[in-house]
Amino acid sequence: MTKGVDPAKVPYRTLYTGARMPAIGIGTFGSDKYSAEQVSNAVYGAVENGYRLIDCASVYQNEKEIGAVLGRLFDNKVVKREELFITGKVWNDMHGEGEVIASCKQSLADLGLSYLDLYFVHWPFPNYHAPGCDGDSRNPDSKPFSTEEFMSVWRQCEQLLEEGLVRHIGMSNMTIPKLEAVLPFCKVQPAAIEMELHPGFQQPELFAYALEHRIVPIGYCPIGSPSRPERDRTSEDVADTQISEILEIAQAHQLHPAVVCLKWAVQRGQVPIPFSVKEPQYISNLKCTTEDPLTKEEMEKIRLADKNCRLVKGQVFLWPGAESWEDLWDLDGTITK
């Protein structure tokens, strides 16, 4: 491995079960900009160069291609299955009775796996939109969050665990009020939570809540997602790689600003899952977590640079009668109905 990174040097997180997962992974959401073949080729290169965490989801429309790549990696003895930590997610249109089970089994078939290390409820409601839709799209059947409906989905996730199809289960795009509503009813607690996390949107309250409950925070959009779909862009958005404090630290370390964002994420305690199809980028993203750490002063400078700027607003999931994307995120501390 001349260009890549020794996986043993990559930091890791310990889940409440005692299982370990790498402290950085490669994301696979690129379906709005890159082909499934490009994404899956990047997965092959990433694993070849030391990545051991792969974040997948059925809605990304590339699990079959990634499965073919995983098969090649195993056949070529680049890596063994047990050396990888692979996640999956049930999409919003598969929340009905038995559908979570069916969705997971389909993902396993597409990925060519017998189990997933971690399986997420992608969004906490069944509000569906077609992949690639624009920001004004709305589904008239969408509805607000329901504890009862969410728990019917979670019970199926618990069943997946009992059947050995997954090793851990997790939640995604949750808020503290939603977690408070569902955690008391969970027979199995979530091992991890996926949430938007980057220097411009640090979610300190939710981040602390997760850690207090032994839930590992996994951060998507860790460098501000410059490749995110147009529907998720607004004129008020702040680009993390243009935040003055990030630029200053990048200059001091002679690094790209995106790399500073990833160093901050890993040192803070979350698991970033940056996406890139370019080999120099994904190698750099992994390597940066093993050397030249940020100082305490630099970490504090970034903490104070938080802009509270959510990039993935989720407005396509709004239900009839909802006023704005903010209704999805319970900003006043109560679940919006």
Short mmCIF file of C-alpha atoms in Angstrom, two decimals:
data_model
loop_
_atom_site.label_atom_id
_atom_site.label_comp_id
_atom_site.label_asym_id
_atom_site.label_seq_id
_atom_site.Cartn_x
_atom_site.Cartn_y
_atom_site.Cartn_z
CA MET A 1 0.00 0.00 0.00
CA THR A 2 2.23 2.77 -1.29
CA LYS A 3 -0.25 5.61 -1.66
CA GLY A 4 -2.84 4.59 0.90
CA VAL A 5 -3.12 4.38 4.65
CA ASP A 6 -2.60 1.43 6.98
CA PRO A 7 -6.12 0.81 8.38
CA ALA A 8 -4.57 0.03 11.77
CA LYS A 9 -3.47 3.67 12.03
CA VAL A 10 -6.99 5.07 11.50
CA PRO A 11 -8.74 6.06 14.77
CA TYR A 12 -11.87 4.17 15.72
CA ARG A 13 -15.02 4.55 17.81
CA THR A 14 -16.38 1.92 20.16
CA LEU A 15 -20.12 1.27 19.99
CA TYR A 16 -22.05 0.45 23.17
CA THR A 17 -21.86 -3.25 22.23
CA GLY A 18 -18.07 -3.12 22.32
CA ALA A 19 -17.81 -3.35 18.53
CA ARG A 20 -15.37 -0.97 16.87
CA MET A 21 -15.98 1.14 13.80
CA PRO A 22 -13.49 3.36 11.96
CA ALA A 23 -13.61 7.04 12.92
CA ILE A 24 -13.91 8.06 9.26
CA GLY A 25 -15.58 6.40 6.29
CA ILE A 26 -16.43 6.98 2.66
CA GLY A 27 -19.92 8.13 1.73
CA THR A 28 -21.68 6.85 -1.38
CA PHE A 29 -24.34 9.51 -1.98
CA GLY A 30 -23.44 10.90 -5.36
CA SER A 31 -26.47 9.89 -7.41
CA ASP A 32 -27.40 13.49 -8.29
CA LYS A 33 -23.99 14.15 -9.86
CA TYR A 34 -22.08 10.91 -10.40
CA SER A 35 -23.00 7.58 -11.96
CA ALA A 36 -23.33 4.40 -9.92
CA GLU A 37 -20.25 3.11 -11.73
CA GLN A 38 -18.18 6.14 -10.71
CA VAL A 39 -19.28 5.80 -7.08
CA SER A 40 -18.61 2.07 -6.94
CA ASN A 41 -15.18 2.48 -8.54
CA ALA A 42 -14.39 5.02 -5.84
CA VAL A 43 -15.41 2.46 -3.21
CA TYR A 44 -12.97 -0.05 -4.68
CA GLY A 45 -10.15 2.50 -4.67
CA ALA A 46 -11.03 3.71 -1.19
CA VAL A 47 -10.93 0.21 0.32
CA GLU A 48 -7.76 -0.57 -1.59
CA ASN A 49 -6.20 2.50 0.02
CA GLY A 50 -7.23 1.80 3.59
CA TYR A 51 -10.90 2.71 4.12
CA ARG A 52 -12.85 0.19 6.14
CA LEU A 53 -16.16 2.04 6.71
CA ILE A 54 -18.58 2.33 3.77
CA ASP A 55 -21.83 4.27 4.23
CA CYS A 56 -24.55 3.01 1.87
CA ALA A 57 -28.30 3.55 1.40
CA SER A 58 -30.92 2.03 -0.86
CA VAL A 59 -32.08 5.44 -2.13
CA TYR A 60 -28.61 6.20 -3.50
CA GLN A 61 -29.41 3.78 -6.33
CA ASN A 62 -25.95 2.26 -6.48
CA GLU A 63 -25.95 -0.68 -4.04
CA LYS A 64 -25.93 -3.30 -6.81
CA GLU A 65 -22.84 -1.73 -8.38
CA ILE A 66 -21.18 -1.40 -4.97
CA GLY A 67 -22.02 -5.06 -4.35
CA ALA A 68 -20.17 -6.06 -7.51
CA VAL A 69 -17.17 -4.06 -6.35
CA LEU A 70 -17.27 -5.66 -2.88
CA GLY A 71 -17.28 -9.06 -4.56
CA ARG A 72 -14.16 -8.11 -6.51
CA LEU A 73 -12.45 -6.83 -3.37
CA PHE A 74 -13.15 -10.13 -1.60
CA ASP A 75 -12.18 -12.26 -4.60
CA ASN A 76 -8.95 -10.30 -5.07
CA LYS A 77 -8.19 -10.71 -1.36
CA VAL A 78 -7.85 -6.94 -0.92
CA VAL A 79 -9.95 -7.22 2.24
CA LYS A 80 -12.08 -9.73 4.14
CA ARG A 81 -15.75 -9.09 4.85
CA GLU A 82 -15.14 -9.03 8.62
CA GLU A 83 -12.60 -6.24 8.16
CA LEU A 84 -15.23 -3.90 6.73
CA PHE A 85 -17.92 -1.93 8.53
CA ILE A 86 -20.80 -1.44 6.09
CA THR A 87 -23.96 0.54 6.79
CA GLY A 88 -27.33 0.63 5.05
CA LYS A 89 -30.56 2.60 5.36
CA VAL A 90 -34.26 2.01 4.83
CA TRP A 91 -35.82 4.68 2.64
CA ASN A 92 -39.00 6.57 3.50
CA ASP A 93 -41.24 4.67 1.09
CA MET A 94 -40.55 1.34 2.86
CA HIS A 95 -41.85 2.07 6.36
CA GLY A 96 -44.94 -0.17 6.18
CA GLU A 97 -45.42 -3.46 7.99
CA GLY A 98 -42.83 -5.93 6.71
CA GLU A 99 -41.34 -3.41 4.30
CA VAL A 100 -38.29 -2.56 6.44
CA ILE A 101 -37.39 -6.25 6.49
CA ALA A 102 -37.89 -6.50 2.73
CA SER A 103 -35.82 -3.37 2.09
CA CYS A 104 -32.92 -4.64 4.17
CA LYS A 105 -32.99 -8.04 2.46
CA GLN A 106 -32.95 -6.30 -0.93
CA SER A 107 -29.95 -4.21 0.10
CA LEU A 108 -28.16 -7.35 1.30
CA ALA A 109 -28.90 -9.06 -2.01
CA ASP A 110 -27.71 -6.05 -4.01
CA LEU A 111 -24.56 -5.67 -1.91
CA GLY A 112 -23.90 -9.42 -1.98
CA LEU A 113 -23.68 -9.58 1.82
CA SER A 114 -25.15 -11.80 4.51
CA TYR A 115 -25.30 -9.02 7.09
CA LEU A 116 -24.86 -5.26 7.54
CA ASP A 117 -22.85 -3.86 10.43
CA LEU A 118 -25.31 -1.01 10.99
CA TYR A 119 -28.76 -0.30 9.56
CA PHE A 120 -30.42 3.12 9.83
CA VAL A 121 -33.90 4.52 9.60
CA HIS A 122 -32.94 7.13 6.99
CA TRP A 123 -35.61 9.71 7.92
CA PRO A 124 -38.04 9.55 10.85
CA PHE A 125 -41.20 9.70 8.74
CA PRO A 126 -42.53 7.99 5.59
CA ASN A 127 -42.52 11.18 3.53
CA TYR A 128 -41.28 10.14 0.14
CA HIS A 129 -39.82 12.05 -2.74
CA ALA A 130 -38.47 10.69 -5.98
CA PRO A 131 -34.66 10.66 -6.31
CA GLY A 132 -33.38 13.69 -8.18
CA CYS A 133 -36.49 15.81 -7.60
CA ASP A 134 -36.26 19.60 -7.32
CA GLY A 135 -36.61 21.60 -4.13
CA ASP A 136 -40.22 22.56 -4.76
CA SER A 137 -41.42 18.96 -4.97
CA ARG A 138 -43.98 17.91 -2.37
CA ASN A 139 -45.80 14.64 -1.82
CA PRO A 140 -49.45 15.23 -0.84
CA ASP A 141 -49.36 12.03 1.25
CA SER A 142 -46.61 13.38 3.51
CA LYS A 143 -47.41 13.75 7.20
CA PRO A 144 -45.75 14.94 10.40
CA PHE A 145 -43.73 12.73 12.71
CA SER A 146 -45.63 10.06 14.64
CA THR A 147 -44.06 8.23 17.58
CA GLU A 148 -46.33 5.25 17.00
CA GLU A 149 -45.47 4.98 13.30
CA PHE A 150 -41.76 5.43 13.96
CA MET A 151 -41.81 2.69 16.57
CA SER A 152 -43.43 0.28 14.09
CA VAL A 153 -40.40 0.90 11.86
CA TRP A 154 -37.99 0.52 14.78
CA ARG A 155 -39.60 -2.78 15.85
CA GLN A 156 -38.79 -4.13 12.39
CA CYS A 157 -35.19 -2.93 12.78
CA GLU A 158 -35.04 -4.79 16.08
CA GLN A 159 -36.33 -7.87 14.27
CA LEU A 160 -33.52 -7.55 11.71
CA LEU A 161 -31.13 -7.62 14.64
CA GLU A 162 -32.77 -10.72 16.10
CA GLU A 163 -32.55 -12.48 12.73
CA GLY A 164 -28.83 -11.69 12.40
CA LEU A 165 -29.30 -9.67 9.22
CA VAL A 166 -27.75 -6.61 10.89
CA ARG A 167 -25.30 -6.21 13.78
CA HIS A 168 -26.47 -2.79 14.99
CA ILE A 169 -29.36 -0.41 14.29
CA GLY A 170 -29.39 3.36 14.21
CA MET A 171 -31.42 6.47 13.57
CA SER A 172 -30.83 9.41 11.25
CA ASN A 173 -32.04 12.99 10.87
CA MET A 174 -33.53 12.99 14.35
CA THR A 175 -33.96 15.82 16.84
CA ILE A 176 -33.75 15.79 20.62
CA PRO A 177 -37.57 16.01 21.00
CA LYS A 178 -38.01 13.03 18.64
CA LEU A 179 -35.34 11.03 20.47
CA GLU A 180 -36.98 11.84 23.81
CA ALA A 181 -40.26 10.56 22.39
CA VAL A 182 -38.98 7.22 21.09
CA LEU A 183 -36.01 6.11 23.21
CA PRO A 184 -38.16 5.05 26.20
CA PHE A 185 -39.98 2.56 23.92
CA CYS A 186 -36.89 1.04 22.29
CA LYS A 187 -36.07 -2.54 23.28
CA VAL A 188 -32.72 -2.01 21.57
CA GLN A 189 -31.16 1.42 21.72
CA PRO A 190 -29.66 3.01 18.61
CA ALA A 191 -25.93 2.40 18.35
CA ALA A 192 -25.39 5.48 16.17
CA ILE A 193 -27.16 8.50 14.78
CA GLU A 194 -26.45 10.07 11.40
CA MET A 195 -26.77 13.82 11.46
CA GLU A 196 -25.52 16.82 9.54
CA LEU A 197 -22.25 17.90 11.16
CA HIS A 198 -19.60 20.30 9.89
CA PRO A 199 -17.85 23.41 11.27
CA GLY A 200 -20.64 25.67 10.01
CA PHE A 201 -23.33 23.48 11.62
CA GLN A 202 -22.07 21.76 14.75
CA GLN A 203 -25.38 20.89 16.48
CA PRO A 204 -23.73 21.00 19.94
CA GLU A 205 -26.89 20.11 21.90
CA LEU A 206 -27.80 17.08 19.77
CA PHE A 207 -24.15 16.02 19.58
CA ALA A 208 -23.83 16.11 23.38
CA TYR A 209 -27.18 14.32 23.81
CA ALA A 210 -26.03 11.48 21.58
CA LEU A 211 -22.77 11.03 23.47
CA GLU A 212 -24.57 11.12 26.82
CA HIS A 213 -26.76 8.26 25.62
CA ARG A 214 -23.81 6.23 24.27
CA ILE A 215 -24.94 6.84 20.68
CA VAL A 216 -22.08 7.43 18.24
CA PRO A 217 -22.66 10.55 16.07
CA ILE A 218 -21.93 9.99 12.38
CA GLY A 219 -21.62 13.27 10.51
CA TYR A 220 -22.78 13.72 6.94
CA CYS A 221 -21.82 16.80 4.88
CA PRO A 222 -18.55 16.94 6.88
CA ILE A 223 -16.95 19.50 4.55
CA GLY A 224 -20.20 21.32 3.81
CA SER A 225 -21.17 19.04 0.91
CA PRO A 226 -20.08 21.20 -2.05
CA SER A 227 -21.57 18.52 -4.36
CA ARG A 228 -25.00 18.43 -2.69
CA PRO A 229 -28.07 18.65 -4.94
CA GLU A 230 -29.29 22.05 -6.10
CA ARG A 231 -32.56 21.53 -4.18
CA ASP A 232 -30.56 21.78 -0.95
CA ARG A 233 -28.89 25.10 -1.80
CA THR A 234 -30.01 28.55 -0.69
CA SER A 235 -28.42 31.99 -0.95
CA GLU A 236 -27.90 32.11 2.83
CA ASP A 237 -25.71 28.99 2.93
CA VAL A 238 -22.21 29.34 4.34
CA ALA A 239 -19.42 27.33 2.68
CA ASP A 240 -17.28 25.67 5.35
CA THR A 241 -14.17 25.85 3.20
CA GLN A 242 -14.59 29.63 3.07
CA ILE A 243 -14.99 30.23 6.82
CA SER A 244 -12.13 32.54 7.81
CA GLU A 245 -11.10 30.46 10.83
CA ILE A 246 -10.89 27.31 8.68
CA LEU A 247 -8.83 29.14 6.06
CA GLU A 248 -6.46 30.47 8.72
CA ILE A 249 -5.88 27.01 10.21
CA ALA A 250 -5.49 25.48 6.76
CA GLN A 251 -2.79 27.99 5.93
CA ALA A 252 -0.98 27.31 9.22
CA HIS A 253 -0.89 23.56 8.46
CA GLN A 254 -0.39 23.98 4.70
CA LEU A 255 -3.55 21.95 4.06
CA HIS A 256 -6.70 22.18 1.98
CA PRO A 257 -9.55 23.68 4.08
CA ALA A 258 -11.64 20.53 3.53
CA VAL A 259 -8.96 18.49 5.29
CA VAL A 260 -9.14 20.81 8.30
CA CYS A 261 -12.90 20.13 8.52
CA LEU A 262 -12.23 16.39 8.63
CA LYS A 263 -9.46 16.66 11.21
CA TRP A 264 -11.80 18.71 13.39
CA ALA A 265 -14.60 16.15 12.99
CA VAL A 266 -12.50 13.14 14.00
CA GLN A 267 -10.82 14.94 16.89
CA ARG A 268 -14.19 16.21 18.14
CA GLY A 269 -15.51 12.65 18.36
CA GLN A 270 -17.89 12.22 15.44
CA VAL A 271 -17.45 9.91 12.44
CA PRO A 272 -17.33 11.93 9.20
CA ILE A 273 -18.30 10.17 5.97
CA PRO A 274 -16.93 12.40 3.18
CA PHE A 275 -17.77 11.50 -0.40
CA SER A 276 -15.32 11.76 -3.27
CA VAL A 277 -14.76 9.86 -6.50
CA LYS A 278 -11.27 11.36 -6.94
CA GLU A 279 -8.44 9.18 -5.65
CA PRO A 280 -6.14 11.98 -4.41
CA GLN A 281 -9.04 13.44 -2.44
CA TYR A 282 -10.25 10.30 -0.74
CA ILE A 283 -6.70 9.24 0.12
CA SER A 284 -5.99 12.69 1.57
CA ASN A 285 -9.27 12.59 3.51
CA LEU A 286 -8.24 9.34 5.20
CA LYS A 287 -4.59 10.16 5.71
CA CYS A 288 -5.30 13.46 7.42
CA THR A 289 -6.88 11.67 10.37
CA THR A 290 -3.61 9.87 11.18
CA GLU A 291 -1.15 12.79 11.37
CA ASP A 292 -0.60 16.45 12.28
CA PRO A 293 -3.53 16.93 14.69
CA LEU A 294 -5.12 20.31 15.29
CA THR A 295 -4.17 22.04 18.52
CA LYS A 296 -6.61 22.62 21.39
CA GLU A 297 -6.58 26.29 20.47
CA GLU A 298 -7.47 25.50 16.85
CA MET A 299 -10.25 23.16 17.94
CA GLU A 300 -11.68 25.89 20.15
CA LYS A 301 -11.40 28.44 17.35
CA ILE A 302 -13.48 26.18 15.11
CA ARG A 303 -16.01 25.55 17.89
CA LEU A 304 -16.58 29.28 18.18
CA ALA A 305 -16.91 29.61 14.38
CA ASP A 306 -20.22 27.68 14.31
CA LYS A 307 -22.68 29.46 11.97
CA ASN A 308 -25.74 27.28 12.80
CA CYS A 309 -26.18 26.92 9.04
CA ARG A 310 -28.10 23.76 8.15
CA LEU A 311 -27.42 22.83 4.52
CA VAL A 312 -29.72 19.81 4.06
CA LYS A 313 -33.00 21.43 5.00
CA GLY A 314 -35.24 18.58 3.86
CA GLN A 315 -38.06 20.79 2.56
CA VAL A 316 -39.09 18.10 0.05
CA PHE A 317 -40.40 16.09 3.02
CA LEU A 318 -42.85 18.74 4.24
CA TRP A 319 -46.45 17.76 4.77
CA PRO A 320 -49.58 19.75 3.80
CA GLY A 321 -50.00 22.59 6.28
CA ALA A 322 -46.34 22.74 7.30
CA GLU A 323 -45.00 26.27 7.15
CA SER A 324 -41.31 25.83 6.30
CA TRP A 325 -38.39 23.40 6.42
CA GLU A 326 -37.85 24.46 10.03
CA ASP A 327 -40.95 22.45 10.98
CA LEU A 328 -38.94 19.28 10.30
CA TRP A 329 -36.36 20.10 12.95
CA ASP A 330 -38.41 20.98 16.08
CA LEU A 331 -36.53 24.23 16.65
CA ASP A 332 -38.71 25.32 19.57
CA GLY A 333 -38.02 22.12 21.49
CA THR A 334 -41.31 20.39 20.68
CA ILE A 335 -42.29 18.04 17.86
CA THR A 336 -44.03 20.07 15.15
CA LYS A 337 -47.43 18.70 14.17
#
